[in-house]
Amino acid sequence: MAQSIGAMCARLYAMAQRWRGGMERAVSDAAGVAYEVARELVPVDTGRLRASIGAEAAGLGATVRATAAYALFVEIGSGRGPAQPYLGPAFRRAAAELSAASREVIG
């Protein structure tokens, strides 16, 4: 019986490793989708805001952000102009793709 428990633990560990690797790829791919969609949707005047959009993925986490000082005002609007969302729609698209990829990875 101890041998069968050991074998089961080994199989579970291997499964977890496959899932983790698959999910790390899925998170990285989703960050890439968010990055590309944000760059497509962002309004362009000088190009500074578009150039400030960046993405990083590490393990099961990712960051997609715009670092221009006025990025938030473009996203949500201000007294100077209406909202022109680009990150929100990008994140929603990436979340949908991550959800689909997660189902594929886990099976």
PDB file of C-alpha atoms in Angstrom:
ATOM      1  CA  MET A   1       0.000   0.000   0.000  1.00  0.00           C
ATOM      2  CA  ALA A   2       2.822   2.444   0.788  1.00  0.00           C
ATOM      3  CA  GLN A   3       4.193   1.897  -2.692  1.00  0.00           C
ATOM      4  CA  SER A   4       0.839   2.734  -4.298  1.00  0.00           C
ATOM      5  CA  ILE A   5       0.529   5.913  -2.203  1.00  0.00           C
ATOM      6  CA  GLY A   6       4.040   6.898  -3.268  1.00  0.00           C
ATOM      7  CA  ALA A   7       3.175   6.268  -6.923  1.00  0.00           C
ATOM      8  CA  MET A   8      -0.016   8.286  -6.584  1.00  0.00           C
ATOM      9  CA  CYS A   9       1.907  11.177  -5.007  1.00  0.00           C
ATOM     10  CA  ALA A  10       4.432  11.058  -7.850  1.00  0.00           C
ATOM     11  CA  ARG A  11       1.632  11.181 -10.426  1.00  0.00           C
ATOM     12  CA  LEU A  12      -0.043  14.077  -8.620  1.00  0.00           C
ATOM     13  CA  TYR A  13       3.244  15.967  -8.448  1.00  0.00           C
ATOM     14  CA  ALA A  14       3.849  15.445 -12.183  1.00  0.00           C
ATOM     15  CA  MET A  15       0.309  16.627 -12.941  1.00  0.00           C
ATOM     16  CA  ALA A  16       0.808  19.750 -10.826  1.00  0.00           C
ATOM     17  CA  GLN A  17       4.062  20.515 -12.643  1.00  0.00           C
ATOM     18  CA  ARG A  18       2.352  20.186 -16.056  1.00  0.00           C
ATOM     19  CA  TRP A  19      -0.507  22.399 -14.916  1.00  0.00           C
ATOM     20  CA  ARG A  20       1.847  25.014 -13.514  1.00  0.00           C
ATOM     21  CA  GLY A  21       3.888  25.143 -16.703  1.00  0.00           C
ATOM     22  CA  GLY A  22       0.748  25.359 -18.812  1.00  0.00           C
ATOM     23  CA  MET A  23      -0.716  28.087 -16.634  1.00  0.00           C
ATOM     24  CA  GLU A  24       2.517  30.082 -16.670  1.00  0.00           C
ATOM     25  CA  ARG A  25       2.409  30.026 -20.489  1.00  0.00           C
ATOM     26  CA  ALA A  26      -1.287  30.957 -20.441  1.00  0.00           C
ATOM     27  CA  VAL A  27      -0.648  33.926 -18.121  1.00  0.00           C
ATOM     28  CA  SER A  28       2.232  35.105 -20.284  1.00  0.00           C
ATOM     29  CA  ASP A  29       0.115  34.773 -23.428  1.00  0.00           C
ATOM     30  CA  ALA A  30      -2.760  36.669 -21.786  1.00  0.00           C
ATOM     31  CA  ALA A  31      -0.396  39.486 -20.807  1.00  0.00           C
ATOM     32  CA  GLY A  32       0.730  39.639 -24.424  1.00  0.00           C
ATOM     33  CA  VAL A  33      -2.889  39.857 -25.579  1.00  0.00           C
ATOM     34  CA  ALA A  34      -3.627  42.673 -23.114  1.00  0.00           C
ATOM     35  CA  TYR A  35      -0.510  44.522 -24.276  1.00  0.00           C
ATOM     36  CA  GLU A  36      -1.381  44.220 -27.963  1.00  0.00           C
ATOM     37  CA  VAL A  37      -5.048  45.138 -27.519  1.00  0.00           C
ATOM     38  CA  ALA A  38      -4.185  48.148 -25.330  1.00  0.00           C
ATOM     39  CA  ARG A  39      -1.723  49.385 -27.960  1.00  0.00           C
ATOM     40  CA  GLU A  40      -4.367  48.960 -30.671  1.00  0.00           C
ATOM     41  CA  LEU A  41      -7.091  50.787 -28.710  1.00  0.00           C
ATOM     42  CA  VAL A  42      -5.144  53.620 -27.072  1.00  0.00           C
ATOM     43  CA  PRO A  43      -5.843  57.004 -28.650  1.00  0.00           C
ATOM     44  CA  VAL A  44      -2.732  58.468 -30.248  1.00  0.00           C
ATOM     45  CA  ASP A  45      -1.793  62.117 -30.347  1.00  0.00           C
ATOM     46  CA  THR A  46       1.956  62.236 -29.819  1.00  0.00           C
ATOM     47  CA  GLY A  47       2.469  58.491 -29.361  1.00  0.00           C
ATOM     48  CA  ARG A  48       3.848  58.966 -25.852  1.00  0.00           C
ATOM     49  CA  LEU A  49       0.984  57.110 -24.163  1.00  0.00           C
ATOM     50  CA  ARG A  50       1.203  54.170 -26.565  1.00  0.00           C
ATOM     51  CA  ALA A  51       4.955  53.999 -26.058  1.00  0.00           C
ATOM     52  CA  SER A  52       4.460  53.908 -22.280  1.00  0.00           C
ATOM     53  CA  ILE A  53       2.400  50.697 -22.403  1.00  0.00           C
ATOM     54  CA  GLY A  54       4.383  47.693 -21.230  1.00  0.00           C
ATOM     55  CA  ALA A  55       3.878  44.135 -20.063  1.00  0.00           C
ATOM     56  CA  GLU A  56       5.770  41.700 -17.849  1.00  0.00           C
ATOM     57  CA  ALA A  57       4.931  38.142 -16.926  1.00  0.00           C
ATOM     58  CA  ALA A  58       6.657  36.033 -14.297  1.00  0.00           C
ATOM     59  CA  GLY A  59       5.357  32.703 -13.121  1.00  0.00           C
ATOM     60  CA  LEU A  60       1.640  32.932 -12.441  1.00  0.00           C
ATOM     61  CA  GLY A  61       1.562  36.731 -12.366  1.00  0.00           C
ATOM     62  CA  ALA A  62       1.647  39.455 -14.957  1.00  0.00           C
ATOM     63  CA  THR A  63       1.590  43.229 -15.112  1.00  0.00           C
ATOM     64  CA  VAL A  64       0.341  45.320 -18.004  1.00  0.00           C
ATOM     65  CA  ARG A  65       0.485  49.055 -17.475  1.00  0.00           C
ATOM     66  CA  ALA A  66       0.777  52.472 -19.039  1.00  0.00           C
ATOM     67  CA  THR A  67       3.297  54.691 -17.292  1.00  0.00           C
ATOM     68  CA  ALA A  68       2.554  58.045 -18.927  1.00  0.00           C
ATOM     69  CA  ALA A  69       1.509  60.521 -16.229  1.00  0.00           C
ATOM     70  CA  TYR A  70      -1.858  61.119 -17.914  1.00  0.00           C
ATOM     71  CA  ALA A  71      -2.680  57.464 -18.690  1.00  0.00           C
ATOM     72  CA  LEU A  72      -5.411  57.216 -16.045  1.00  0.00           C
ATOM     73  CA  PHE A  73      -7.118  60.400 -17.255  1.00  0.00           C
ATOM     74  CA  VAL A  74      -7.342  59.011 -20.783  1.00  0.00           C
ATOM     75  CA  GLU A  75      -8.720  55.702 -19.461  1.00  0.00           C
ATOM     76  CA  ILE A  76     -11.396  57.129 -17.154  1.00  0.00           C
ATOM     77  CA  GLY A  77     -11.846  60.667 -18.457  1.00  0.00           C
ATOM     78  CA  SER A  78     -11.368  64.044 -16.819  1.00  0.00           C
ATOM     79  CA  GLY A  79     -12.597  67.605 -17.016  1.00  0.00           C
ATOM     80  CA  ARG A  80     -10.483  67.970 -20.147  1.00  0.00           C
ATOM     81  CA  GLY A  81     -12.058  65.116 -22.054  1.00  0.00           C
ATOM     82  CA  PRO A  82     -14.228  62.000 -22.010  1.00  0.00           C
ATOM     83  CA  ALA A  83     -13.025  58.523 -21.108  1.00  0.00           C
ATOM     84  CA  GLN A  84     -11.244  56.675 -23.885  1.00  0.00           C
ATOM     85  CA  PRO A  85     -10.812  53.212 -22.354  1.00  0.00           C
ATOM     86  CA  TYR A  86      -7.994  51.080 -23.678  1.00  0.00           C
ATOM     87  CA  LEU A  87      -6.713  49.097 -20.676  1.00  0.00           C
ATOM     88  CA  GLY A  88     -10.123  47.943 -19.404  1.00  0.00           C
ATOM     89  CA  PRO A  89     -11.157  46.430 -22.741  1.00  0.00           C
ATOM     90  CA  ALA A  90      -7.666  44.935 -23.133  1.00  0.00           C
ATOM     91  CA  PHE A  91      -7.892  43.274 -19.713  1.00  0.00           C
ATOM     92  CA  ARG A  92     -11.358  41.893 -20.428  1.00  0.00           C
ATOM     93  CA  ARG A  93     -10.129  40.350 -23.682  1.00  0.00           C
ATOM     94  CA  ALA A  94      -7.063  38.897 -21.967  1.00  0.00           C
ATOM     95  CA  ALA A  95      -9.197  37.508 -19.123  1.00  0.00           C
ATOM     96  CA  ALA A  96     -11.437  35.717 -21.606  1.00  0.00           C
ATOM     97  CA  GLU A  97      -8.417  34.204 -23.347  1.00  0.00           C
ATOM     98  CA  LEU A  98      -6.850  33.205 -20.021  1.00  0.00           C
ATOM     99  CA  SER A  99     -10.081  31.539 -18.961  1.00  0.00           C
ATOM    100  CA  ALA A 100     -10.213  29.512 -22.172  1.00  0.00           C
ATOM    101  CA  ALA A 101      -6.535  28.582 -21.904  1.00  0.00           C
ATOM    102  CA  SER A 102      -7.014  27.533 -18.273  1.00  0.00           C
ATOM    103  CA  ARG A 103      -9.745  25.105 -19.271  1.00  0.00           C
ATOM    104  CA  GLU A 104      -7.412  23.604 -21.886  1.00  0.00           C
ATOM    105  CA  VAL A 105      -4.519  23.265 -19.445  1.00  0.00           C
ATOM    106  CA  ILE A 106      -6.542  21.698 -16.665  1.00  0.00           C
ATOM    107  CA  GLY A 107      -8.677  19.624 -18.964  1.00  0.00           C
TER     108      GLY A 107
END
